[in-house]
GROMACS .gro file of C-alpha atoms in nm:
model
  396
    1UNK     CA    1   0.000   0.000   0.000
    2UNK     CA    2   0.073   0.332  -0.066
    3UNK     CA    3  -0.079   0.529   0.134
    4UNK     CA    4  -0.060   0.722   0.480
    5UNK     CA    5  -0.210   0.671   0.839
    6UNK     CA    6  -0.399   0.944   0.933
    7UNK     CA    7  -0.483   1.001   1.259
    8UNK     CA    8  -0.736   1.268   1.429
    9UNK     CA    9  -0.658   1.337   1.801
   10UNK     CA   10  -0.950   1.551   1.978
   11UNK     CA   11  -0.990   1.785   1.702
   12UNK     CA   12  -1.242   2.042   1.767
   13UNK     CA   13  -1.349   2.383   1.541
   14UNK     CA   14  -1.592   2.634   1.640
   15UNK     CA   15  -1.717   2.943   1.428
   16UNK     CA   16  -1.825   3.205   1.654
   17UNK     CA   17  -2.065   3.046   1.876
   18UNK     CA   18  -2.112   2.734   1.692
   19UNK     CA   19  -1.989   2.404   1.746
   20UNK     CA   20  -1.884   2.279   1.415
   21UNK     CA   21  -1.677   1.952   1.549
   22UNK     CA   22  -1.641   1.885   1.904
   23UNK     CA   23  -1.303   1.677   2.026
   24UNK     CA   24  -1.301   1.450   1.714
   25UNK     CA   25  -1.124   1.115   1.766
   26UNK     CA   26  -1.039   0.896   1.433
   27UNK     CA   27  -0.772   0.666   1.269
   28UNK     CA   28  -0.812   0.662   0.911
   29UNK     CA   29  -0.596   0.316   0.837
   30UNK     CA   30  -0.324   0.322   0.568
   31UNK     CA   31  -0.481   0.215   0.196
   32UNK     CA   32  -0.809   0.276   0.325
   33UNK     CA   33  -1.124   0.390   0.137
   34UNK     CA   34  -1.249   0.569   0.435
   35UNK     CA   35  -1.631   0.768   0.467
   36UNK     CA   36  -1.757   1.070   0.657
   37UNK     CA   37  -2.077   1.017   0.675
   38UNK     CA   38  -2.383   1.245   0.761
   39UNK     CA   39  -2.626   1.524   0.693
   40UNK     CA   40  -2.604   1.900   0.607
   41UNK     CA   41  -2.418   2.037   0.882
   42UNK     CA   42  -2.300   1.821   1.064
   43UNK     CA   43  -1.932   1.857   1.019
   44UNK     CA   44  -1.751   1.620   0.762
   45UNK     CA   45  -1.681   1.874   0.544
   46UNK     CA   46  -1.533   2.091   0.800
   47UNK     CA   47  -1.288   1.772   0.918
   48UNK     CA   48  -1.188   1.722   0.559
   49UNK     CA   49  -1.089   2.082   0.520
   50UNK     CA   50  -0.896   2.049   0.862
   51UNK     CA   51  -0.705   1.723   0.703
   52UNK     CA   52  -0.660   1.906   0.409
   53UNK     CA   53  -0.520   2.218   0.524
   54UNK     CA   54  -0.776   2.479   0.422
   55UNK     CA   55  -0.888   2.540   0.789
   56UNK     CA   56  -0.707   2.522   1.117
   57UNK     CA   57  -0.862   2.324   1.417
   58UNK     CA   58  -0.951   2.551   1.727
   59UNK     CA   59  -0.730   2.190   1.956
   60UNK     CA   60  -0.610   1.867   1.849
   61UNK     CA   61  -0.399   1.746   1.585
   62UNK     CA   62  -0.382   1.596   1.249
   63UNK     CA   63  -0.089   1.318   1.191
   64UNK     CA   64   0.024   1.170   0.853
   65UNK     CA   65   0.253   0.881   0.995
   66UNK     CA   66   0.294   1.022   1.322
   67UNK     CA   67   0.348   1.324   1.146
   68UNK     CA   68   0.158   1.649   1.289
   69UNK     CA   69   0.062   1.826   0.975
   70UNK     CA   70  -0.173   2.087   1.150
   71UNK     CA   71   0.097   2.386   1.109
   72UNK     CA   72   0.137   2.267   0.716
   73UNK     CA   73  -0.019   2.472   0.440
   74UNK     CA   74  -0.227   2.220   0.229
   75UNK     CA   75   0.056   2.234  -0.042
   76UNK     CA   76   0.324   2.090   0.181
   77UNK     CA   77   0.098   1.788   0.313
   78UNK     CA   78   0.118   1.490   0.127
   79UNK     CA   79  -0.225   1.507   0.017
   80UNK     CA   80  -0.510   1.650  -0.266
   81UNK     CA   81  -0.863   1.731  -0.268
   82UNK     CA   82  -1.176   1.646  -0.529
   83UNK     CA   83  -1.424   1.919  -0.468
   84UNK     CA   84  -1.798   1.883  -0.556
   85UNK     CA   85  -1.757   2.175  -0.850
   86UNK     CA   86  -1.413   2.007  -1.042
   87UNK     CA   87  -1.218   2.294  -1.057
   88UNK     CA   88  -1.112   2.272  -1.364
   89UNK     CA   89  -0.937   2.571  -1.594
   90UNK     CA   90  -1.194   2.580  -1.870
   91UNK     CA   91  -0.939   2.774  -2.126
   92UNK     CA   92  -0.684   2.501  -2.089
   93UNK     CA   93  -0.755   2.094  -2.247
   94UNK     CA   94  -0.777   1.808  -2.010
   95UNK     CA   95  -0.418   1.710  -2.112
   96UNK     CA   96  -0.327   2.037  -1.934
   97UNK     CA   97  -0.513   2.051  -1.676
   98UNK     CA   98  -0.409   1.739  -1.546
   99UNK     CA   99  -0.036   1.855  -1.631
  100UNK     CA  100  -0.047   2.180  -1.463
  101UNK     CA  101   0.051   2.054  -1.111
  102UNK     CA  102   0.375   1.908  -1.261
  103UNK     CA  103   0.458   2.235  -1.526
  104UNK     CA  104   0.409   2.446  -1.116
  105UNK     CA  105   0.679   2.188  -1.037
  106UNK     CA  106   0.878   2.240  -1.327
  107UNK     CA  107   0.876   1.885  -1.371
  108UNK     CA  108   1.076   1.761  -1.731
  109UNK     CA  109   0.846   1.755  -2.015
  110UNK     CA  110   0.889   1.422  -2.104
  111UNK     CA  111   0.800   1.272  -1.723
  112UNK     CA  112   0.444   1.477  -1.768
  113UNK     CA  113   0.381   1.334  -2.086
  114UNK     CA  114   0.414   1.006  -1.935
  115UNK     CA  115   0.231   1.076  -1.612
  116UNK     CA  116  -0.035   1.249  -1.758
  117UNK     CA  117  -0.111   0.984  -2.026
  118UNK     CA  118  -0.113   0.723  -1.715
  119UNK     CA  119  -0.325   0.912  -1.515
  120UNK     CA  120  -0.562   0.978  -1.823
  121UNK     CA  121  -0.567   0.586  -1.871
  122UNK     CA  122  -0.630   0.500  -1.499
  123UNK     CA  123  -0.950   0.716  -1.547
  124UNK     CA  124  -1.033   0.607  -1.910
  125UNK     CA  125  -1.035   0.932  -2.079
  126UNK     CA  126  -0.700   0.923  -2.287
  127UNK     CA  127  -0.899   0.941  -2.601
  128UNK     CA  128  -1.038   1.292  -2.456
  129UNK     CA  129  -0.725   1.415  -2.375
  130UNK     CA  130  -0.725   1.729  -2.621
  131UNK     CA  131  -1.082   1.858  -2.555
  132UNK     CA  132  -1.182   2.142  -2.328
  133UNK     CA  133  -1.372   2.057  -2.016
  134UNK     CA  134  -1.681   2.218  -2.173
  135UNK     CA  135  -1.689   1.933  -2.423
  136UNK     CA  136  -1.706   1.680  -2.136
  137UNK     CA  137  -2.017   1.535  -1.945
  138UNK     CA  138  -1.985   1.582  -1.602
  139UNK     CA  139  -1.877   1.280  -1.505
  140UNK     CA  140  -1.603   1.293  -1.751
  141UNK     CA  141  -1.500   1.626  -1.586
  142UNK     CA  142  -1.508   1.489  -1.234
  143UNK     CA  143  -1.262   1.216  -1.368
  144UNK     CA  144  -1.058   1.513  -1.505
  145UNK     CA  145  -1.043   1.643  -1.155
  146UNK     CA  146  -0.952   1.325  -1.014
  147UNK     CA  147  -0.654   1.252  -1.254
  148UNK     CA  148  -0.494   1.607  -1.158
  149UNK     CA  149  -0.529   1.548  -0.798
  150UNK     CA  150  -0.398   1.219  -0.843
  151UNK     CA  151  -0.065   1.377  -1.055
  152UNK     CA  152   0.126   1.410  -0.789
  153UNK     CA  153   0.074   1.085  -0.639
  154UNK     CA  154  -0.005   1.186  -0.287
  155UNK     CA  155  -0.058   0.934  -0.013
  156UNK     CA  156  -0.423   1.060   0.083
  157UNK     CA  157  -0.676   1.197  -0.120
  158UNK     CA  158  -0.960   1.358  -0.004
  159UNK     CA  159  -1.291   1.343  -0.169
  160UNK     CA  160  -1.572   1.657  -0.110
  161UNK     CA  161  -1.898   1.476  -0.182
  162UNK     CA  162  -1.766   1.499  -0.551
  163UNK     CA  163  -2.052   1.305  -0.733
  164UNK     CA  164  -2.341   1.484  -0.563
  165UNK     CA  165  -2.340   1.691  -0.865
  166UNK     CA  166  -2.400   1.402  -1.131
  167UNK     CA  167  -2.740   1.233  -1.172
  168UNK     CA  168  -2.857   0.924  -1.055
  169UNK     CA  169  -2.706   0.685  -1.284
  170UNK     CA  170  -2.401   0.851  -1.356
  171UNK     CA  171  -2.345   0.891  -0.982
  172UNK     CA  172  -2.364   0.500  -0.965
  173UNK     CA  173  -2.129   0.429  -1.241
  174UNK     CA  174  -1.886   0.689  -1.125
  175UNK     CA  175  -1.886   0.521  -0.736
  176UNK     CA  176  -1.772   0.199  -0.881
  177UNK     CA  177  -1.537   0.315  -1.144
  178UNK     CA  178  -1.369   0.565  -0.827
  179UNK     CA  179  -1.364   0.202  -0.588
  180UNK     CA  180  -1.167   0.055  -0.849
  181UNK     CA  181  -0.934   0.330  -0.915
  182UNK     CA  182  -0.861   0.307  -0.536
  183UNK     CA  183  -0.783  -0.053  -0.592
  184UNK     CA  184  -0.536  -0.040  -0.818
  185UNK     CA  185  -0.341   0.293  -0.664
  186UNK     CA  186  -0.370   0.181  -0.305
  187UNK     CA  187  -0.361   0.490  -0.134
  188UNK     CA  188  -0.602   0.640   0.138
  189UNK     CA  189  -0.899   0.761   0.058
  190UNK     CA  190  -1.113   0.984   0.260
  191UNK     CA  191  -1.466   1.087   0.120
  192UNK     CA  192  -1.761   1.280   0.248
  193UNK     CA  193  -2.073   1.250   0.115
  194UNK     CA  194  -2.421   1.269   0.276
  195UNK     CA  195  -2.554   0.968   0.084
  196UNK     CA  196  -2.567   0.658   0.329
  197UNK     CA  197  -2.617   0.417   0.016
  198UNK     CA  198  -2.299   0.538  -0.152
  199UNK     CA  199  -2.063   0.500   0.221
  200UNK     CA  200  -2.235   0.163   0.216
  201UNK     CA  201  -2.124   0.066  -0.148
  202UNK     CA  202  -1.761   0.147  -0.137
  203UNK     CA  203  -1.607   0.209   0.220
  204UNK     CA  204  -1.353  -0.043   0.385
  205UNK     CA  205  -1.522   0.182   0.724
  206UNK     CA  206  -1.744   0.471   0.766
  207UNK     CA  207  -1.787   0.746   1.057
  208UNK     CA  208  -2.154   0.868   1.101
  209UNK     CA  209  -2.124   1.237   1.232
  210UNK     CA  210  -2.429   1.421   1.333
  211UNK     CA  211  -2.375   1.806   1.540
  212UNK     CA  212  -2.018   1.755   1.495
  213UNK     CA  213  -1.944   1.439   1.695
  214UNK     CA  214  -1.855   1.115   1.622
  215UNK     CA  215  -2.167   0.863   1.673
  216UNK     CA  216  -2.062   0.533   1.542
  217UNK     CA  217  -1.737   0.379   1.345
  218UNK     CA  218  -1.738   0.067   1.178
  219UNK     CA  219  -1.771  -0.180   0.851
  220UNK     CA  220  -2.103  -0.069   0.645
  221UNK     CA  221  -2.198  -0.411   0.744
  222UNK     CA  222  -2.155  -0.325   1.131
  223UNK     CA  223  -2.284   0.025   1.098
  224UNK     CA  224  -2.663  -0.132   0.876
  225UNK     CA  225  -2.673  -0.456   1.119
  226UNK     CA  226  -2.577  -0.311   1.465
  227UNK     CA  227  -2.637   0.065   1.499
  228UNK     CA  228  -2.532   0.266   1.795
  229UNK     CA  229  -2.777   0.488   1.878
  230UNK     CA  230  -3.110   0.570   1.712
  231UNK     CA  231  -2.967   0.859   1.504
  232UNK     CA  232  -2.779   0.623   1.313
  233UNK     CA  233  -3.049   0.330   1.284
  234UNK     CA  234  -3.264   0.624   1.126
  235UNK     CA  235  -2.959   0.789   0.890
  236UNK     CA  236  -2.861   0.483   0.688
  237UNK     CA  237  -3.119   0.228   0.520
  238UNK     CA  238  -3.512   0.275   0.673
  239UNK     CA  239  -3.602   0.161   0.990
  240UNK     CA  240  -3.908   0.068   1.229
  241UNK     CA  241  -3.822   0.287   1.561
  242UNK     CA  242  -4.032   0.216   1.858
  243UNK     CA  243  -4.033   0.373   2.247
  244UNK     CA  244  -3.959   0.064   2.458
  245UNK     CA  245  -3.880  -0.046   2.833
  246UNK     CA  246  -3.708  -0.395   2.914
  247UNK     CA  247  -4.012  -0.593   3.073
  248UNK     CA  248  -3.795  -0.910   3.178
  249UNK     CA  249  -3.490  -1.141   3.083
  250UNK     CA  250  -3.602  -1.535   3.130
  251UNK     CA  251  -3.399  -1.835   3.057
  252UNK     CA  252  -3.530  -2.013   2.735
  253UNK     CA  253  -3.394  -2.329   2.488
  254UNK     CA  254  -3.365  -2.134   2.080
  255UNK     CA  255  -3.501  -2.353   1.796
  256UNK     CA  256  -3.112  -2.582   1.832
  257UNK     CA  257  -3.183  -2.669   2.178
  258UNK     CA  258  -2.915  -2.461   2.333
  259UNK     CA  259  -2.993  -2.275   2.642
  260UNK     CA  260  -3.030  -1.868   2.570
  261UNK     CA  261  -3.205  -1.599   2.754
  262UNK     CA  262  -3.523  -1.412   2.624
  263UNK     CA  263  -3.510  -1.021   2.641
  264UNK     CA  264  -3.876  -0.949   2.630
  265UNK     CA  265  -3.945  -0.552   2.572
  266UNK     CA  266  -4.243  -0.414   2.620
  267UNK     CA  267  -4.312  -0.221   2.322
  268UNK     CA  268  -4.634   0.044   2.363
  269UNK     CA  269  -4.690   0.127   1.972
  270UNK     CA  270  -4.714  -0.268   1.896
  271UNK     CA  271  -4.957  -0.349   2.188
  272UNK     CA  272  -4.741  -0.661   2.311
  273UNK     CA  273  -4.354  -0.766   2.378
  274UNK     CA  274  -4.119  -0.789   2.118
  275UNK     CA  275  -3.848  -1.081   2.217
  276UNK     CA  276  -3.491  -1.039   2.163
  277UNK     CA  277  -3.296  -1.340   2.242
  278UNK     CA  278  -2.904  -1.290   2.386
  279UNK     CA  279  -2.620  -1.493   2.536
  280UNK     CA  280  -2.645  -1.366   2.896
  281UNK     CA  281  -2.917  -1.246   3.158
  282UNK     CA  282  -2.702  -0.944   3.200
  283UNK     CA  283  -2.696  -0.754   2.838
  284UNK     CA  284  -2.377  -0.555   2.756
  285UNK     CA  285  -2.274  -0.340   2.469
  286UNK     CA  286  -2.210  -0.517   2.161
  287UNK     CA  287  -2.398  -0.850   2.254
  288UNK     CA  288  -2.459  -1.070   2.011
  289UNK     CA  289  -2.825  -0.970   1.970
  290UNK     CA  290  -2.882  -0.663   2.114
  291UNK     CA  291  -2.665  -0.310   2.216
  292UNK     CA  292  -2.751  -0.058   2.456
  293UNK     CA  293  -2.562   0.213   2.431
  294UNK     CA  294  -2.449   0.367   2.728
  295UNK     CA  295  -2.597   0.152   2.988
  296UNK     CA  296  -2.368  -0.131   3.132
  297UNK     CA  297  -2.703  -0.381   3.147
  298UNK     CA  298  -3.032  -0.386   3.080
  299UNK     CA  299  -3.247  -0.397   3.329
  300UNK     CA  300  -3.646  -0.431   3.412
  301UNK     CA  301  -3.783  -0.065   3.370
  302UNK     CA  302  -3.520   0.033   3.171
  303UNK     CA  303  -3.594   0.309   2.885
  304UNK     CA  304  -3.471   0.163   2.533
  305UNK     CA  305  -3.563   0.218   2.162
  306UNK     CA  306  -3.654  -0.110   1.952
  307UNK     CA  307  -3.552  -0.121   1.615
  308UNK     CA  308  -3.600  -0.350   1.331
  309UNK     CA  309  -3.541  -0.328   0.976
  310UNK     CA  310  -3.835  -0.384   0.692
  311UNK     CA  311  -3.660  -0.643   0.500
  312UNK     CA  312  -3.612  -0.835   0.810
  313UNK     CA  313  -3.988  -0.874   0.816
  314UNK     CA  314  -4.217  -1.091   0.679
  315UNK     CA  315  -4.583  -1.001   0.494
  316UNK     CA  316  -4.827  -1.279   0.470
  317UNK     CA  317  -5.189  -1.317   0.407
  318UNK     CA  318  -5.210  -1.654   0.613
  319UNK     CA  319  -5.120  -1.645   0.987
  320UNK     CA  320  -4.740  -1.755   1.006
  321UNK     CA  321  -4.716  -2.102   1.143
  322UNK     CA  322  -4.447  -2.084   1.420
  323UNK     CA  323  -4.438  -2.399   1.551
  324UNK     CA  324  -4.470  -2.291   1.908
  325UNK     CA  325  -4.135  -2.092   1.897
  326UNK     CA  326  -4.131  -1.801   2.161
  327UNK     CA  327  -3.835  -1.604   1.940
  328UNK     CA  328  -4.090  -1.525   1.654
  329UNK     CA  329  -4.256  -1.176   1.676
  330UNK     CA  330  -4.662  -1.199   1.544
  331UNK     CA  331  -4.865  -0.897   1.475
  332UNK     CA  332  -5.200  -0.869   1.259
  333UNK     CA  333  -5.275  -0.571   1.047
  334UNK     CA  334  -5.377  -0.432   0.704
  335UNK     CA  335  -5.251  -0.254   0.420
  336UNK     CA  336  -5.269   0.078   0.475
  337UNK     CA  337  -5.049   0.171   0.153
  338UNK     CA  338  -4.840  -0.045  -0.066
  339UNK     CA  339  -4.546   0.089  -0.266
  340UNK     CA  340  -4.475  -0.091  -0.601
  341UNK     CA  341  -4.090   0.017  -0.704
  342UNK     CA  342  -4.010  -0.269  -0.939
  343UNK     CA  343  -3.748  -0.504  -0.755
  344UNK     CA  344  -3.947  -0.476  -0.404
  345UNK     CA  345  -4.279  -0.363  -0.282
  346UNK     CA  346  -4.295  -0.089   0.048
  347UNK     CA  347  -4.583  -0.168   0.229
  348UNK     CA  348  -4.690   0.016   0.509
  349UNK     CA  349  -4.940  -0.215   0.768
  350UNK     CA  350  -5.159  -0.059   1.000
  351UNK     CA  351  -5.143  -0.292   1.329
  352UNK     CA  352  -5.432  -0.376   1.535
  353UNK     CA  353  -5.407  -0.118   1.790
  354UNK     CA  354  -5.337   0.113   1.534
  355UNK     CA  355  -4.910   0.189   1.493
  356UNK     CA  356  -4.764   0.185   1.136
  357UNK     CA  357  -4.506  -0.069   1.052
  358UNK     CA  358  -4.226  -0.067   0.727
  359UNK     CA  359  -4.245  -0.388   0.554
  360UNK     CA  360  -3.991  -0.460   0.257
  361UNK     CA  361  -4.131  -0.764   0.002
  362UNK     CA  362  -3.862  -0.889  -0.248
  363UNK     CA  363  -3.968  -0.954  -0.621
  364UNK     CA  364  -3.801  -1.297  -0.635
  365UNK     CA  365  -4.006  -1.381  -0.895
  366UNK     CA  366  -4.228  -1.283  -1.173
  367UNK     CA  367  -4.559  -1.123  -1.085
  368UNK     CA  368  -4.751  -1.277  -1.371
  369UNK     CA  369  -5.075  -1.143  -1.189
  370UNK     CA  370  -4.957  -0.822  -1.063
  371UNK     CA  371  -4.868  -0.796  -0.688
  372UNK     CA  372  -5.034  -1.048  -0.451
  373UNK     CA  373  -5.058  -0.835  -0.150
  374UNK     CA  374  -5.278  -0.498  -0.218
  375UNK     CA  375  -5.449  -0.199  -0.049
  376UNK     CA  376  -5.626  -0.302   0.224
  377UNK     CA  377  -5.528  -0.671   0.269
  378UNK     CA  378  -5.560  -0.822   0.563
  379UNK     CA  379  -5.218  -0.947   0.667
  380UNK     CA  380  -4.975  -1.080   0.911
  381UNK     CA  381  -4.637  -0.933   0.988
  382UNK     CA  382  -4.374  -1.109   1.175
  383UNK     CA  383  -3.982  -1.161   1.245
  384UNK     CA  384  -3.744  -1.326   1.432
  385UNK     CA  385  -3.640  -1.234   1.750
  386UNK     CA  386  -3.283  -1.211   1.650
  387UNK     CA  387  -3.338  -0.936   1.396
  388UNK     CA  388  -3.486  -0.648   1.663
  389UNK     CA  389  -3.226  -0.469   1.783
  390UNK     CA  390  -3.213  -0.250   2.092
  391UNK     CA  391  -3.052   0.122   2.086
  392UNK     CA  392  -3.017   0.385   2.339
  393UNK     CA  393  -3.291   0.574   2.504
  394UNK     CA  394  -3.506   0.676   2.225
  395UNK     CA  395  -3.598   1.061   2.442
  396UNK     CA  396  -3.180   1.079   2.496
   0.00000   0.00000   0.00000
């Protein structure tokens, strides 16, 4: 790998009387393709510009390799930034623009040729290379961009949300085509974007900020499957969110025969207890099934939120047939509104005592009838015990 370590020791920035980040604790690894992840506001941009060099952090510090690069101006760090708009010198050709960081160098003519033709390659645009940016898409001008900061073969780059710009299906394209270049160059990425499904597709690990703090670092699959708090269960995919107080934690035997214990919640909006099964009467953070974030064990009484995801439910028009298992969650309902989007149905079932569930049906195969579940079915949702999930406080 070719890339640089960068590590973020309790950076904070405040403008004026605003709290932009607030003691901000990462390590970006070396090679990585690392995410900042969250909405308008809430900081990322403002911790890229601090790794970058373009602002200055109020404390903390910013190492490359155990390097302190806070008191570097951004040209002396070894990094470069994408930003959102490209950048790009409209008078000169893309063969230029990518050169010019080399020609500020005064780098021999015949080493830019080369680099610039490689770079040009690595982003598939060499057969552009003597039109003006105005005679590119956008996406072929963000790859532009990408080639120049790439030039001078820095050992981070740093990505402002730099596909936001680009519609839908050129966004997509351009997120795979950018997680390839990253595998062939092997340096460390860092990219900011607000979208949770692009984090999801291409990071190695992703940081969910939200009012400049930290909430939550981990693989996309850790930060989907086991989220932190509620802010983050609600910020990437869609979610069921429910007030909830532990009711009891009872020894039970799970469909293998092995002896668990049975988290039972009681669960006001769904009119009964939703199970969660876990490996000890005493729940910690980070339990198999179930994390409760800042509370050392759950407890009867004890204020939680319940989460669980649509597509871990199940729609049916026939009662489920359980077999007498205690871990499966039952609930009776209608359609209240069903969502056709081509590869999946969104339903959303009106339960018995009147609360609103997310359901997410899978198009496995073809509807040669049109969808069987409609407005105002009658049907049963239900899921397994070990797909709720338990976050902190929901009122915290």
């Amino acid at each position: 790998m070719n890339g640089s370590t960068v590590s973020i020791n309790n950076v904070s920035k405040h403008f004026g009387d605003f709290h932009a980040l607030d003691d901000i604790n990462l390590t970006i690894k070396q090679g990585e393709f690392f995410s900042l992840l969250g909405p308008s506001g809430c900081g990322k941009t403002t911790l890229l510009r601090i790794i970058a060099g373009f602002e200055f952090p109020d404390e903390g510090a910013v190492l490359f390799d155990d390097k302190d690069v806070v008191s570097l101006p951004p040209n002396k760090r070894e990094s470069n930034t994408v930003f959102q708009s490209y950048a790009l010198f409209p008078h000169l050709s893309v063969y230029e623009n990518v050169a010019f960081p080399l020609k500020l160098r005064k780098v021999d003519k015949a080493v830019i040729d080369e680099k610039v033709k490689k770079y040009l390659s690595l982003v598939q645009l060499e057969q552009h290379m003597y039109k003006k940016p105005n005679q590119l898409s956008g996406g072929q001008r963000q790859r532009v961009a990408i080639a120049r900061a790439l030039i001078n073969e820095p050992k981070v780059l740093l990505l402002d949300e730099p596909l936001s710009a680009l519609d839908a299906k050129l966004r997509a394209n351009l997120l795979v085509d950018l997680d390839n270049l990253h595998d062939k160059i092997g340096i460390t990425f860092i990219y900011v974007t607000h979208d949770q499904s692009e984090a999801l597709a291409v990071s190695d690990r992703i940081a969910v900020m939200n009012q400049g703090k930290v909430l939550q670092v981990g693989t996309p699959f850790e930060i989907y499957e086991s989220p932190a708090t509620q802010f983050v269960a609600q910020f990437i995919g869609e979610t069921n969110l429910f007030e909830a107080t532990v009711a009891e934690c009872v020894p039970y035997k799970d469909p293998k025969g092995q002896d668990e214990y049975m988290v039972t919640c009681s669960v006001p909006a769904l009119g009964k207890q939703a199970a969660l099964p876990t490996d000890s009467p005493e729940v910690a953070a980070g339990d198999k099934y179930m994390m409760v974030t800042d509370y050392d064990h759950t407890e009867p009484g004890q204020k939680v939120a319940f989460t669980i995801r649509p597509e871990k439910i199940r729609i049916t028009k026939d009662i489920p047939d359980i077999h007498g298992r205690k871990d499966i969650n039952v609930f009776k309902g209608f359609v209240q509104e069903p969502v056709y989007t081509g590869f999946q149905s969104k339903f959303y079932v009106k339960l018995e005592n009147g609360a609103v569930i997310k359901v997410f049906k899978q198009h496995t195969n073809y509807l040669d009838d049109g969808p069987e579940i409609e407005w105002k079915d009658e049907v049963y949702v239900s899921w397994s015990a070990e797909d709720g999930y338990v976050v902190e406080d929901i009122e915290k």
